[in-house]
Amino acid sequence: MTDLDQRIVHTLRERAEGAVDTDRLMAGAVNRGRARVRRRRATAGAALSVVALLGVGVAVGSVHLGGSEQDGVVPADQAAGVVVRAVPPRADGVPGAAARPDLVGADAGVLHFGFAPSGPRYLNWSVQDGVERAELDVGGRTITLELAASADALHRSAQGVTGMVPESLRNGAFDGSVTRDEGLNGVPIWLRRWQPVPGVYARASVLAKEQRDLFDVAAALRLNEAYQCGGPLRLSALPAGARITGCEVSTERLPTEVTVVLTVARTTVPGLQVELGYAAVTESRTKGNWTIDGIPAYRQPQGGYLELLGFPKAHLTANFGSPYQGFTEADAAAVLGAAQVAEHLDQPATW
């Protein structure tokens, strides 16, 4: 069963005693499903885009990586309107990968890299299993960039475009060389492994006619600052002994959608999943059956799920039932009650 299937079943069970809450079904299941599915299928979409461009005779030329962080908005396809450039908010006082390579991937709440102001546009970013990752848009092509404090951590990872490359090609030496795979429909996949600074291992891959995008992204990479992985969501209080062990943020469809998923645990077993889902086309839940620190909330009658209300067109939820383990309803309520959510989810400058 896929993540989207599980979310739909979970929602239907929750509302089994009454009418199905279609708003939550849309905002919760579809947004989360899109965030996960887009990340897994990004390479296929990139392949179709490249093939389509090549098919109509549009050459893949040099790439201009875009405007500055201050620009906020960059041109997109006329039919799609504008696309908002999202940049993770700074993690003040936290060193970047250049100063502390050992911290890369160690704290799932922090990204220890960024890009020059004219760098690529983030589609999504994440920290999971010791790997900091970003999927990036460069001239309409999707690049997967991964950083870790060890080669082994990257060898165990296979996400985004990189996941399409055979393991034998993914796991070579980090010497700066470029590997070419057959790719899809005649469009090759290019993969590069290198060490931008001692102790930091980097891997980038792209489905494109040429390999130049790999070097454009490497040139824009900055390792002197750190950023908050959670974007518009921060968890300011965690249960005793717990930490954030996973972070996924999807900003590809801003300003109409953004999704944040944070996993909290004491061990390697997922214990509590906090999710913030914003969708401009849906409405928030307005009626609760519980309160958290005096704020209206919704408590699933079967247990294992809480939602803190009061966020326009957004849902802030905590899942602590199966398959999550180790936390109580009180733990989940405390985490939600202390969570900090940006005022304008469609405006990254406010994060």
mmCIF file of N, CA, C and O in Angstrom, residues 141-184:
data_model
loop_
_atom_site.group_PDB
_atom_site.id
_atom_site.type_symbol
_atom_site.label_atom_id
_atom_site.label_comp_id
_atom_site.label_asym_id
_atom_site.label_seq_id
_atom_site.Cartn_x
_atom_site.Cartn_y
_atom_site.Cartn_z
ATOM 1 N N ARG A 141 15.155 21.235 -15.822
ATOM 2 C CA ARG A 141 15.635 19.880 -15.556
ATOM 3 C C ARG A 141 15.798 19.684 -14.048
ATOM 4 O O ARG A 141 16.151 20.629 -13.343
ATOM 5 N N THR A 142 15.540 18.485 -13.561
ATOM 6 C CA THR A 142 15.617 18.193 -12.131
ATOM 7 C C THR A 142 16.963 17.573 -11.790
ATOM 8 O O THR A 142 17.337 16.533 -12.342
ATOM 9 N N ILE A 143 17.667 18.197 -10.872
ATOM 10 C CA ILE A 143 18.941 17.678 -10.379
ATOM 11 C C ILE A 143 18.759 17.218 -8.943
ATOM 12 O O ILE A 143 18.166 17.919 -8.124
ATOM 13 N N THR A 144 19.250 16.053 -8.624
ATOM 14 C CA THR A 144 19.282 15.562 -7.247
ATOM 15 C C THR A 144 20.678 15.783 -6.696
ATOM 16 O O THR A 144 21.661 15.315 -7.267
ATOM 17 N N LEU A 145 20.767 16.529 -5.588
ATOM 18 C CA LEU A 145 22.043 16.769 -4.914
ATOM 19 C C LEU A 145 21.976 16.170 -3.524
ATOM 20 O O LEU A 145 21.013 16.399 -2.790
ATOM 21 N N GLU A 146 23.004 15.405 -3.159
ATOM 22 C CA GLU A 146 23.053 14.768 -1.844
ATOM 23 C C GLU A 146 24.405 15.035 -1.196
ATOM 24 O O GLU A 146 25.444 14.979 -1.854
ATOM 25 N N LEU A 147 24.368 15.288 0.117
ATOM 26 C CA LEU A 147 25.589 15.497 0.890
ATOM 27 C C LEU A 147 25.558 14.604 2.122
ATOM 28 O O LEU A 147 24.501 14.393 2.729
ATOM 29 N N ALA A 148 26.724 14.098 2.509
ATOM 30 C CA ALA A 148 26.826 13.269 3.705
ATOM 31 C C ALA A 148 28.223 13.402 4.291
ATOM 32 O O ALA A 148 29.146 13.897 3.627
ATOM 33 N N ALA A 149 28.359 12.956 5.524
ATOM 34 C CA ALA A 149 29.661 12.998 6.186
ATOM 35 C C ALA A 149 30.476 11.746 5.919
ATOM 36 O O ALA A 149 31.617 11.647 6.379
ATOM 37 N N SER A 150 29.893 10.803 5.181
ATOM 38 C CA SER A 150 30.628 9.580 4.834
ATOM 39 C C SER A 150 30.182 9.077 3.481
ATOM 40 O O SER A 150 29.040 9.300 3.065
ATOM 41 N N ALA A 151 31.074 8.386 2.801
ATOM 42 C CA ALA A 151 30.719 7.786 1.519
ATOM 43 C C ALA A 151 29.681 6.692 1.708
ATOM 44 O O ALA A 151 28.790 6.512 0.865
ATOM 45 N N ASP A 152 29.756 5.965 2.821
ATOM 46 C CA ASP A 152 28.820 4.862 3.060
ATOM 47 C C ASP A 152 27.378 5.350 3.122
ATOM 48 O O ASP A 152 26.463 4.681 2.634
ATOM 49 N N ALA A 153 27.153 6.508 3.748
ATOM 50 C CA ALA A 153 25.791 7.034 3.849
ATOM 51 C C ALA A 153 25.205 7.283 2.465
ATOM 52 O O ALA A 153 24.034 6.984 2.211
ATOM 53 N N LEU A 154 26.000 7.804 1.553
ATOM 54 C CA LEU A 154 25.515 8.040 0.191
ATOM 55 C C LEU A 154 25.356 6.730 -0.567
ATOM 56 O O LEU A 154 24.443 6.590 -1.391
ATOM 57 N N HIS A 155 26.211 5.781 -0.313
ATOM 58 C CA HIS A 155 26.090 4.484 -0.981
ATOM 59 C C HIS A 155 24.772 3.795 -0.630
ATOM 60 O O HIS A 155 24.222 3.046 -1.443
ATOM 61 N N ARG A 156 24.262 4.060 0.576
ATOM 62 C CA ARG A 156 23.003 3.444 0.987
ATOM 63 C C ARG A 156 21.787 4.211 0.471
ATOM 64 O O ARG A 156 20.650 3.743 0.587
ATOM 65 N N SER A 157 22.000 5.390 -0.086
ATOM 66 C CA SER A 157 20.903 6.248 -0.511
ATOM 67 C C SER A 157 20.673 6.146 -2.010
ATOM 68 O O SER A 157 21.616 6.090 -2.797
ATOM 69 N N ALA A 158 19.398 6.142 -2.410
ATOM 70 C CA ALA A 158 19.057 6.078 -3.837
ATOM 71 C C ALA A 158 17.727 6.791 -4.055
ATOM 72 O O ALA A 158 16.683 6.160 -4.195
ATOM 73 N N GLN A 159 17.771 8.106 -4.070
ATOM 74 C CA GLN A 159 16.557 8.902 -4.210
ATOM 75 C C GLN A 159 16.631 9.755 -5.469
ATOM 76 O O GLN A 159 17.701 10.018 -6.003
ATOM 77 N N GLY A 160 15.457 10.223 -5.917
ATOM 78 C CA GLY A 160 15.399 11.134 -7.040
ATOM 79 C C GLY A 160 16.034 10.576 -8.291
ATOM 80 O O GLY A 160 15.970 9.379 -8.595
ATOM 81 N N VAL A 161 16.698 11.438 -9.042
ATOM 82 C CA VAL A 161 17.356 11.030 -10.280
ATOM 83 C C VAL A 161 18.406 9.965 -10.000
ATOM 84 O O VAL A 161 18.582 9.015 -10.768
ATOM 85 N N THR A 162 19.105 10.094 -8.865
ATOM 86 C CA THR A 162 20.158 9.146 -8.527
ATOM 87 C C THR A 162 19.636 7.718 -8.460
ATOM 88 O O THR A 162 20.342 6.770 -8.810
ATOM 89 N N GLY A 163 18.388 7.552 -8.009
ATOM 90 C CA GLY A 163 17.823 6.216 -7.879
ATOM 91 C C GLY A 163 17.634 5.492 -9.190
ATOM 92 O O GLY A 163 17.401 4.276 -9.212
ATOM 93 N N MET A 164 17.720 6.201 -10.308
ATOM 94 C CA MET A 164 17.563 5.574 -11.614
ATOM 95 C C MET A 164 18.866 4.980 -12.131
ATOM 96 O O MET A 164 18.878 4.275 -13.129
ATOM 97 N N VAL A 165 19.976 5.311 -11.464
ATOM 98 C CA VAL A 165 21.292 4.846 -11.907
ATOM 99 C C VAL A 165 21.617 3.519 -11.218
ATOM 100 O O VAL A 165 21.399 3.379 -10.017
ATOM 101 N N PRO A 166 22.141 2.533 -11.942
ATOM 102 C CA PRO A 166 22.506 1.254 -11.316
ATOM 103 C C PRO A 166 23.473 1.455 -10.151
ATOM 104 O O PRO A 166 24.299 2.375 -10.162
ATOM 105 N N GLU A 167 23.356 0.595 -9.153
ATOM 106 C CA GLU A 167 24.179 0.723 -7.951
ATOM 107 C C GLU A 167 25.668 0.740 -8.273
ATOM 108 O O GLU A 167 26.448 1.450 -7.647
ATOM 109 N N SER A 168 26.066 -0.031 -9.261
ATOM 110 C CA SER A 168 27.480 -0.094 -9.617
ATOM 111 C C SER A 168 28.018 1.258 -10.084
ATOM 112 O O SER A 168 29.209 1.551 -9.935
ATOM 113 N N LEU A 169 27.144 2.095 -10.650
ATOM 114 C CA LEU A 169 27.558 3.419 -11.096
ATOM 115 C C LEU A 169 27.426 4.463 -9.993
ATOM 116 O O LEU A 169 28.150 5.452 -9.976
ATOM 117 N N ARG A 170 26.458 4.262 -9.074
ATOM 118 C CA ARG A 170 26.255 5.225 -7.987
ATOM 119 C C ARG A 170 27.407 5.239 -7.011
ATOM 120 O O ARG A 170 27.722 6.267 -6.424
ATOM 121 N N ASN A 171 28.029 4.103 -6.813
ATOM 122 C CA ASN A 171 28.921 3.932 -5.675
ATOM 123 C C ASN A 171 30.399 3.914 -6.033
ATOM 124 O O ASN A 171 31.180 3.150 -5.476
ATOM 125 N N GLY A 172 30.803 4.766 -6.954
ATOM 126 C CA GLY A 172 32.212 4.874 -7.303
ATOM 127 C C GLY A 172 32.959 5.802 -6.376
ATOM 128 O O GLY A 172 32.456 6.255 -5.345
ATOM 129 N N ALA A 173 34.186 6.128 -6.765
ATOM 130 C CA ALA A 173 35.043 6.993 -5.962
ATOM 131 C C ALA A 173 34.561 8.442 -6.037
ATOM 132 O O ALA A 173 34.018 8.883 -7.045
ATOM 133 N N PHE A 174 34.807 9.186 -4.970
ATOM 134 C CA PHE A 174 34.417 10.595 -4.908
ATOM 135 C C PHE A 174 35.605 11.449 -5.368
ATOM 136 O O PHE A 174 36.206 12.197 -4.602
ATOM 137 N N ASP A 175 35.914 11.305 -6.646
ATOM 138 C CA ASP A 175 37.097 11.940 -7.222
ATOM 139 C C ASP A 175 36.768 13.047 -8.222
ATOM 140 O O ASP A 175 37.656 13.554 -8.910
ATOM 141 N N GLY A 176 35.479 13.414 -8.329
ATOM 142 C CA GLY A 176 35.101 14.480 -9.240
ATOM 143 C C GLY A 176 34.771 14.024 -10.644
ATOM 144 O O GLY A 176 34.371 14.847 -11.475
ATOM 145 N N SER A 177 34.929 12.754 -10.909
ATOM 146 C CA SER A 177 34.657 12.261 -12.257
ATOM 147 C C SER A 177 33.151 12.176 -12.505
ATOM 148 O O SER A 177 32.347 12.136 -11.575
ATOM 149 N N VAL A 178 32.754 12.133 -13.773
ATOM 150 C CA VAL A 178 31.363 12.070 -14.179
ATOM 151 C C VAL A 178 31.076 10.728 -14.831
ATOM 152 O O VAL A 178 31.846 10.248 -15.669
ATOM 153 N N THR A 179 29.974 10.114 -14.426
ATOM 154 C CA THR A 179 29.537 8.830 -14.969
ATOM 155 C C THR A 179 28.306 9.046 -15.829
ATOM 156 O O THR A 179 27.435 9.846 -15.476
ATOM 157 N N ARG A 180 28.217 8.329 -16.929
ATOM 158 C CA ARG A 180 27.071 8.446 -17.834
ATOM 159 C C ARG A 180 26.317 7.128 -17.875
ATOM 160 O O ARG A 180 26.905 6.063 -18.035
ATOM 161 N N ASP A 181 24.975 7.214 -17.707
ATOM 162 C CA ASP A 181 24.118 6.039 -17.822
ATOM 163 C C ASP A 181 23.185 6.239 -19.009
ATOM 164 O O ASP A 181 22.953 7.369 -19.452
ATOM 165 N N GLU A 182 22.615 5.168 -19.511
ATOM 166 C CA GLU A 182 21.779 5.246 -20.710
ATOM 167 C C GLU A 182 20.533 6.113 -20.521
ATOM 168 O O GLU A 182 20.031 6.720 -21.463
ATOM 169 N N GLY A 183 19.977 6.147 -19.322
ATOM 170 C CA GLY A 183 18.831 7.006 -19.056
ATOM 171 C C GLY A 183 17.548 6.508 -19.685
ATOM 172 O O GLY A 183 17.298 5.293 -19.772
ATOM 173 N N LEU A 184 16.705 7.439 -20.146
ATOM 174 C CA LEU A 184 15.398 7.115 -20.700
ATOM 175 C C LEU A 184 15.242 7.691 -22.098
ATOM 176 O O LEU A 184 15.580 8.856 -22.340
#
